[in-house]
Tab-separated table of C-alpha atoms and ligand atoms in Angstrom:
chain	number	residue	atom	x	y	z
H	1	UNK	CA	123.712	-181.062	102.112
H	2	UNK	CA	121.914	-179.423	104.848
H	3	UNK	CA	118.104	-179.987	104.499
H	4	UNK	CA	115.795	-176.939	105.275
H	5	UNK	CA	113.586	-177.659	108.027
H	6	UNK	CA	110.061	-177.445	107.294
H	7	UNK	CA	106.977	-177.316	109.178
H	8	UNK	CA	103.531	-178.063	107.593
H	9	UNK	CA	100.270	-176.570	108.958
H	10	UNK	CA	97.035	-178.528	108.130
H	11	UNK	CA	93.337	-178.645	108.878
H	12	UNK	CA	92.213	-181.941	107.443
H	13	UNK	CA	92.534	-184.350	104.433
H	14	UNK	CA	96.384	-183.360	103.828
H	15	UNK	CA	96.843	-184.513	100.265
H	16	UNK	CA	99.356	-181.642	99.694
H	17	UNK	CA	100.997	-182.837	102.726
H	18	UNK	CA	101.384	-186.118	101.220
H	19	UNK	CA	103.004	-184.685	98.202
H	20	UNK	CA	105.514	-182.852	100.366
H	21	UNK	CA	106.269	-185.990	102.502
H	22	UNK	CA	106.782	-187.938	99.230
H	23	UNK	CA	108.978	-185.353	97.759
H	24	UNK	CA	110.912	-185.080	101.075
H	25	UNK	CA	111.441	-188.905	100.899
H	26	UNK	CA	113.638	-188.619	98.084
H	27	UNK	CA	117.412	-188.577	98.755
H	28	UNK	CA	118.395	-185.494	97.120
H	29	UNK	CA	115.199	-183.264	98.219
H	30	UNK	CA	116.696	-180.166	99.731
H	31	UNK	CA	113.670	-179.898	102.688
H	32	UNK	CA	112.535	-182.215	105.308
H	33	UNK	CA	109.262	-182.232	107.213
H	34	UNK	CA	110.124	-182.075	110.663
H	35	UNK	CA	106.585	-181.163	112.265
H	36	UNK	CA	102.848	-181.420	111.218
H	37	UNK	CA	100.856	-179.034	113.017
H	38	UNK	CA	96.866	-179.259	112.852
H	39	UNK	CA	94.315	-177.016	114.539
H	40	UNK	CA	91.885	-180.022	114.380
H	41	UNK	CA	92.667	-183.360	116.105
H	42	UNK	CA	91.968	-186.528	114.275
H	43	UNK	CA	92.185	-185.551	110.820
H	44	UNK	CA	93.802	-187.949	107.851
H	45	UNK	CA	96.759	-185.453	107.548
H	46	UNK	CA	97.965	-186.261	110.834
H	47	UNK	CA	97.743	-189.968	110.152
H	48	UNK	CA	99.778	-189.330	106.993
H	49	UNK	CA	102.698	-187.738	108.860
H	50	UNK	CA	102.445	-190.542	111.714
H	51	UNK	CA	102.703	-193.221	108.944
H	52	UNK	CA	106.127	-191.819	107.969
H	53	UNK	CA	107.231	-191.285	111.323
H	54	UNK	CA	107.288	-187.329	111.173
H	55	UNK	CA	106.311	-185.500	114.338
H	56	UNK	CA	102.733	-184.217	114.774
H	57	UNK	CA	101.347	-181.701	116.893
H	58	UNK	CA	97.578	-180.807	117.508
H	59	UNK	CA	96.987	-176.970	118.599
H	60	UNK	CA	93.288	-176.353	118.593
H	61	UNK	CA	92.327	-172.696	118.010
H	62	UNK	CA	89.089	-173.108	120.002
H	63	UNK	CA	91.002	-173.565	123.155
H	64	UNK	CA	92.606	-170.098	122.844
H	65	UNK	CA	91.177	-166.766	123.971
H	66	UNK	CA	92.257	-165.079	120.540
H	67	UNK	CA	94.013	-165.765	117.465
H	68	UNK	CA	97.118	-164.373	118.571
H	69	UNK	CA	97.362	-166.640	121.464
H	70	UNK	CA	96.557	-169.503	119.309
H	71	UNK	CA	99.398	-168.422	116.841
H	72	UNK	CA	101.817	-167.919	119.545
H	73	UNK	CA	101.320	-171.768	120.728
H	74	UNK	CA	101.711	-172.888	117.107
H	75	UNK	CA	104.793	-170.844	116.994
H	76	UNK	CA	106.536	-172.096	120.064
H	77	UNK	CA	105.826	-175.715	118.923
H	78	UNK	CA	107.240	-174.757	115.330
H	79	UNK	CA	110.406	-173.221	117.098
H	80	UNK	CA	110.902	-176.052	119.293
H	81	UNK	CA	111.264	-178.149	116.365
H	82	UNK	CA	113.743	-175.844	114.782
H	83	UNK	CA	111.445	-174.917	111.665
H	84	UNK	CA	112.872	-172.695	109.260
H	85	UNK	CA	109.964	-172.611	106.609
H	86	UNK	CA	106.373	-173.015	107.332
H	87	UNK	CA	104.140	-174.249	104.738
H	88	UNK	CA	100.292	-173.901	104.985
H	89	UNK	CA	98.736	-176.834	103.324
H	90	UNK	CA	94.948	-176.887	103.375
H	91	UNK	CA	95.324	-174.603	106.668
H	92	UNK	CA	91.849	-173.193	106.854
H	93	UNK	CA	92.477	-170.547	109.431
H	94	UNK	CA	93.219	-166.807	108.570
H	95	UNK	CA	96.199	-165.704	110.220
H	96	UNK	CA	97.106	-162.384	112.172
H	97	UNK	CA	99.508	-159.928	111.114
H	98	UNK	CA	101.656	-160.783	114.155
H	99	UNK	CA	101.926	-164.460	112.561
H	100	UNK	CA	102.823	-163.015	109.311
H	101	UNK	CA	105.525	-160.559	110.443
H	102	UNK	CA	107.089	-163.275	112.472
H	103	UNK	CA	107.512	-165.507	109.822
H	104	UNK	CA	108.085	-162.898	107.394
H	105	UNK	CA	109.109	-164.632	103.932
H	106	UNK	CA	109.176	-167.951	105.686
H	107	UNK	CA	105.639	-168.582	105.535
H	108	UNK	CA	104.088	-170.247	102.188
H	109	UNK	CA	100.744	-170.988	101.225
H	110	UNK	CA	98.973	-172.942	98.483
H	111	UNK	CA	95.661	-171.540	97.058
H	112	UNK	CA	93.409	-173.213	94.490
H	113	UNK	CA	93.116	-170.507	92.104
H	114	UNK	CA	95.368	-168.488	89.510
H	115	UNK	CA	95.855	-165.603	91.948
H	116	UNK	CA	95.053	-162.857	91.967
H	117	UNK	CA	91.861	-164.356	90.358
H	118	UNK	CA	89.570	-165.824	93.216
H	119	UNK	CA	91.327	-165.213	96.322
H	120	UNK	CA	89.012	-166.765	99.167
H	121	UNK	CA	86.725	-169.862	99.222
H	122	UNK	CA	84.521	-171.791	96.593
H	123	UNK	CA	87.380	-170.712	94.025
H	124	UNK	CA	86.292	-173.862	91.733
H	125	UNK	CA	82.491	-172.823	91.808
H	126	UNK	CA	83.359	-169.136	91.182
H	127	UNK	CA	85.875	-169.901	88.418
H	128	UNK	CA	83.090	-172.138	86.482
H	129	UNK	CA	80.585	-169.124	86.978
H	130	UNK	CA	82.997	-166.578	85.554
H	131	UNK	CA	83.608	-169.050	82.537
H	132	UNK	CA	87.342	-168.867	82.602
H	133	UNK	CA	89.020	-171.277	80.416
H	134	UNK	CA	92.030	-171.685	82.353
H	135	UNK	CA	92.080	-172.177	86.251
H	136	UNK	CA	94.746	-173.562	88.450
H	137	UNK	CA	96.649	-173.076	91.772
H	138	UNK	CA	99.483	-170.836	92.970
H	139	UNK	CA	101.814	-171.108	95.851
H	140	UNK	CA	102.864	-167.679	97.440
H	141	UNK	CA	104.440	-166.075	100.573
H	142	UNK	CA	101.922	-165.134	103.031
H	143	UNK	CA	100.988	-161.571	103.540
H	144	UNK	CA	98.653	-159.529	106.041
H	145	UNK	CA	95.905	-159.532	103.125
H	146	UNK	CA	94.410	-163.291	102.565
H	147	UNK	CA	95.498	-165.038	99.357
H	148	UNK	CA	97.837	-162.386	98.435
H	149	UNK	CA	101.737	-162.141	98.637
H	150	UNK	CA	104.747	-162.849	96.462
H	151	UNK	CA	103.759	-165.599	93.876
H	152	UNK	CA	106.605	-168.440	93.816
H	153	UNK	CA	104.685	-170.545	91.363
H	154	UNK	CA	101.350	-171.259	89.236
H	155	UNK	CA	100.171	-174.381	87.671
H	156	UNK	CA	97.366	-174.001	85.174
H	157	UNK	CA	94.761	-176.474	83.996
H	158	UNK	CA	91.906	-176.526	81.335
H	159	UNK	CA	88.405	-176.121	82.243
H	160	UNK	CA	86.144	-178.481	80.175
H	161	UNK	CA	82.708	-177.974	79.217
H	162	UNK	CA	81.131	-180.708	81.415
H	163	UNK	CA	83.133	-179.757	84.518
H	164	UNK	CA	81.425	-179.072	87.703
H	165	UNK	CA	83.232	-177.812	90.956
H	166	UNK	CA	84.124	-181.201	92.189
H	167	UNK	CA	85.705	-182.557	88.533
H	168	UNK	CA	87.527	-179.029	88.319
H	169	UNK	CA	88.792	-179.362	92.017
H	170	UNK	CA	90.036	-182.779	91.298
H	171	UNK	CA	91.752	-181.551	88.207
H	172	UNK	CA	93.505	-178.682	89.895
H	173	UNK	CA	94.483	-180.636	93.147
H	174	UNK	CA	96.676	-182.882	90.858
H	175	UNK	CA	98.447	-179.865	89.853
H	176	UNK	CA	98.615	-178.795	93.127
H	177	UNK	CA	100.633	-181.773	94.000
H	178	UNK	CA	103.227	-181.129	91.518
H	179	UNK	CA	103.565	-177.434	92.069
H	180	UNK	CA	103.844	-177.348	95.764
H	181	UNK	CA	106.846	-179.368	96.142
H	182	UNK	CA	108.768	-177.830	93.124
H	183	UNK	CA	107.987	-174.465	94.620
H	184	UNK	CA	109.315	-175.369	98.122
H	185	UNK	CA	112.509	-177.036	96.595
H	186	UNK	CA	113.285	-173.879	94.822
H	187	UNK	CA	112.659	-171.691	97.325
H	188	UNK	CA	114.449	-173.593	99.993
H	189	UNK	CA	117.584	-173.555	97.984
H	190	UNK	CA	117.647	-170.024	97.274
H	191	UNK	CA	116.504	-170.241	93.526
H	192	UNK	CA	113.543	-167.848	93.833
H	193	UNK	CA	114.508	-164.060	94.747
H	194	UNK	CA	111.736	-162.062	96.523
H	195	UNK	CA	111.835	-158.454	95.970
H	196	UNK	CA	109.205	-156.483	97.926
H	197	UNK	CA	105.991	-158.030	96.563
H	198	UNK	CA	107.266	-159.986	93.514
H	199	UNK	CA	109.410	-162.939	93.424
H	200	UNK	CA	111.756	-163.922	90.552
H	201	UNK	CA	112.147	-167.723	89.854
H	202	UNK	CA	115.557	-168.597	88.392
H	203	UNK	CA	114.339	-171.878	86.510
H	204	UNK	CA	111.116	-170.432	85.336
H	205	UNK	CA	110.379	-172.116	81.676
H	206	UNK	CA	111.450	-170.123	78.930
H	207	UNK	CA	109.567	-168.816	75.892
H	208	UNK	CA	107.776	-171.029	73.544
H	209	UNK	CA	105.902	-172.755	76.249
H	210	UNK	CA	102.342	-171.804	75.609
H	211	UNK	CA	99.383	-172.891	77.492
H	212	UNK	CA	96.191	-172.302	75.591
H	213	UNK	CA	92.584	-173.723	75.965
H	214	UNK	CA	90.790	-174.581	73.440
H	215	UNK	CA	93.831	-175.668	71.391
H	216	UNK	CA	94.563	-173.957	68.097
H	217	UNK	CA	93.996	-177.533	66.566
H	218	UNK	CA	90.387	-177.673	67.956
H	219	UNK	CA	89.504	-174.767	65.676
H	220	UNK	CA	90.374	-177.040	62.646
H	221	UNK	CA	92.182	-173.662	61.096
C	1	GAR	C1	93.548	-177.625	98.651
C	1	GAR	O1	93.023	-177.782	97.312
C	1	GAR	C2	94.107	-176.326	98.985
C	1	GAR	O2	94.768	-175.545	98.000
C	1	GAR	C3	93.027	-175.648	99.748
C	1	GAR	O3	92.271	-176.839	100.297
C	1	GAR	C4	92.955	-177.962	99.740
C	1	GAR	C5	93.424	-178.815	100.813
C	1	GAR	O4	93.717	-179.959	100.434
C	1	GAR	N1	93.211	-174.570	100.359
C	1	GAR	C6	92.562	-173.460	100.589
C	1	GAR	O5	91.546	-173.320	100.008
C	1	GAR	C7	93.273	-172.210	101.751
C	1	GAR	N2	92.498	-171.317	101.510
C	1	GAR	P1	94.473	-181.019	101.058
C	1	GAR	O6	94.230	-181.081	102.519
C	1	GAR	O7	94.054	-182.476	100.533
C	1	GAR	O8	95.857	-180.632	100.595
């Protein structure tokens, strides 16, 4: 089996990166992480990569005259490592149409909400303020509009009455760690078919799987 060569873009903690590294360590995993690239030096994610012998690079956006020059330097590093798919994992830079076009259908992102709800920042605070009862995360292909693009997979978690943004974020993060490696493995093996702005997932779960909060049992009915 040839494994898809994946580059991961990070800006910080790298817990999603860790989930991808852990998955890639399994012998039957269809992808390998060949480069971890951060736009900030000395972040925990870089240490996580080094700890398992994965190559790292820092491309500091502040040292470039504009976004495109920064992205061209990132692309150079990714292509030098023969990267086939790029995963944004807590990468906190908005990318330009140039980068999106260059990596068209080869650039994935994880976002901490059930898109198209709550694109942008502070998703957990906004979900609580909106009073939603299910929240979660999405893995999608990156398009020009921020947090928009064909959705490859989503995971939902309940919002509980005493949640604050931190407790909700922690519950969503656990779901992220399961969702991202799953979607990447499916995508890397051609089991997600992208047609325009939607994606069809071959192994999506069938009927009879109901995610409901509150549960019918809670009503006593
Ligand atoms: C994750 O929750 C990820 O979904 C989010 O940042 C966190 C990074 O955590 N990404 C975004 O908000 C992108 N707009 P991690 O560094 O531990 O993976």
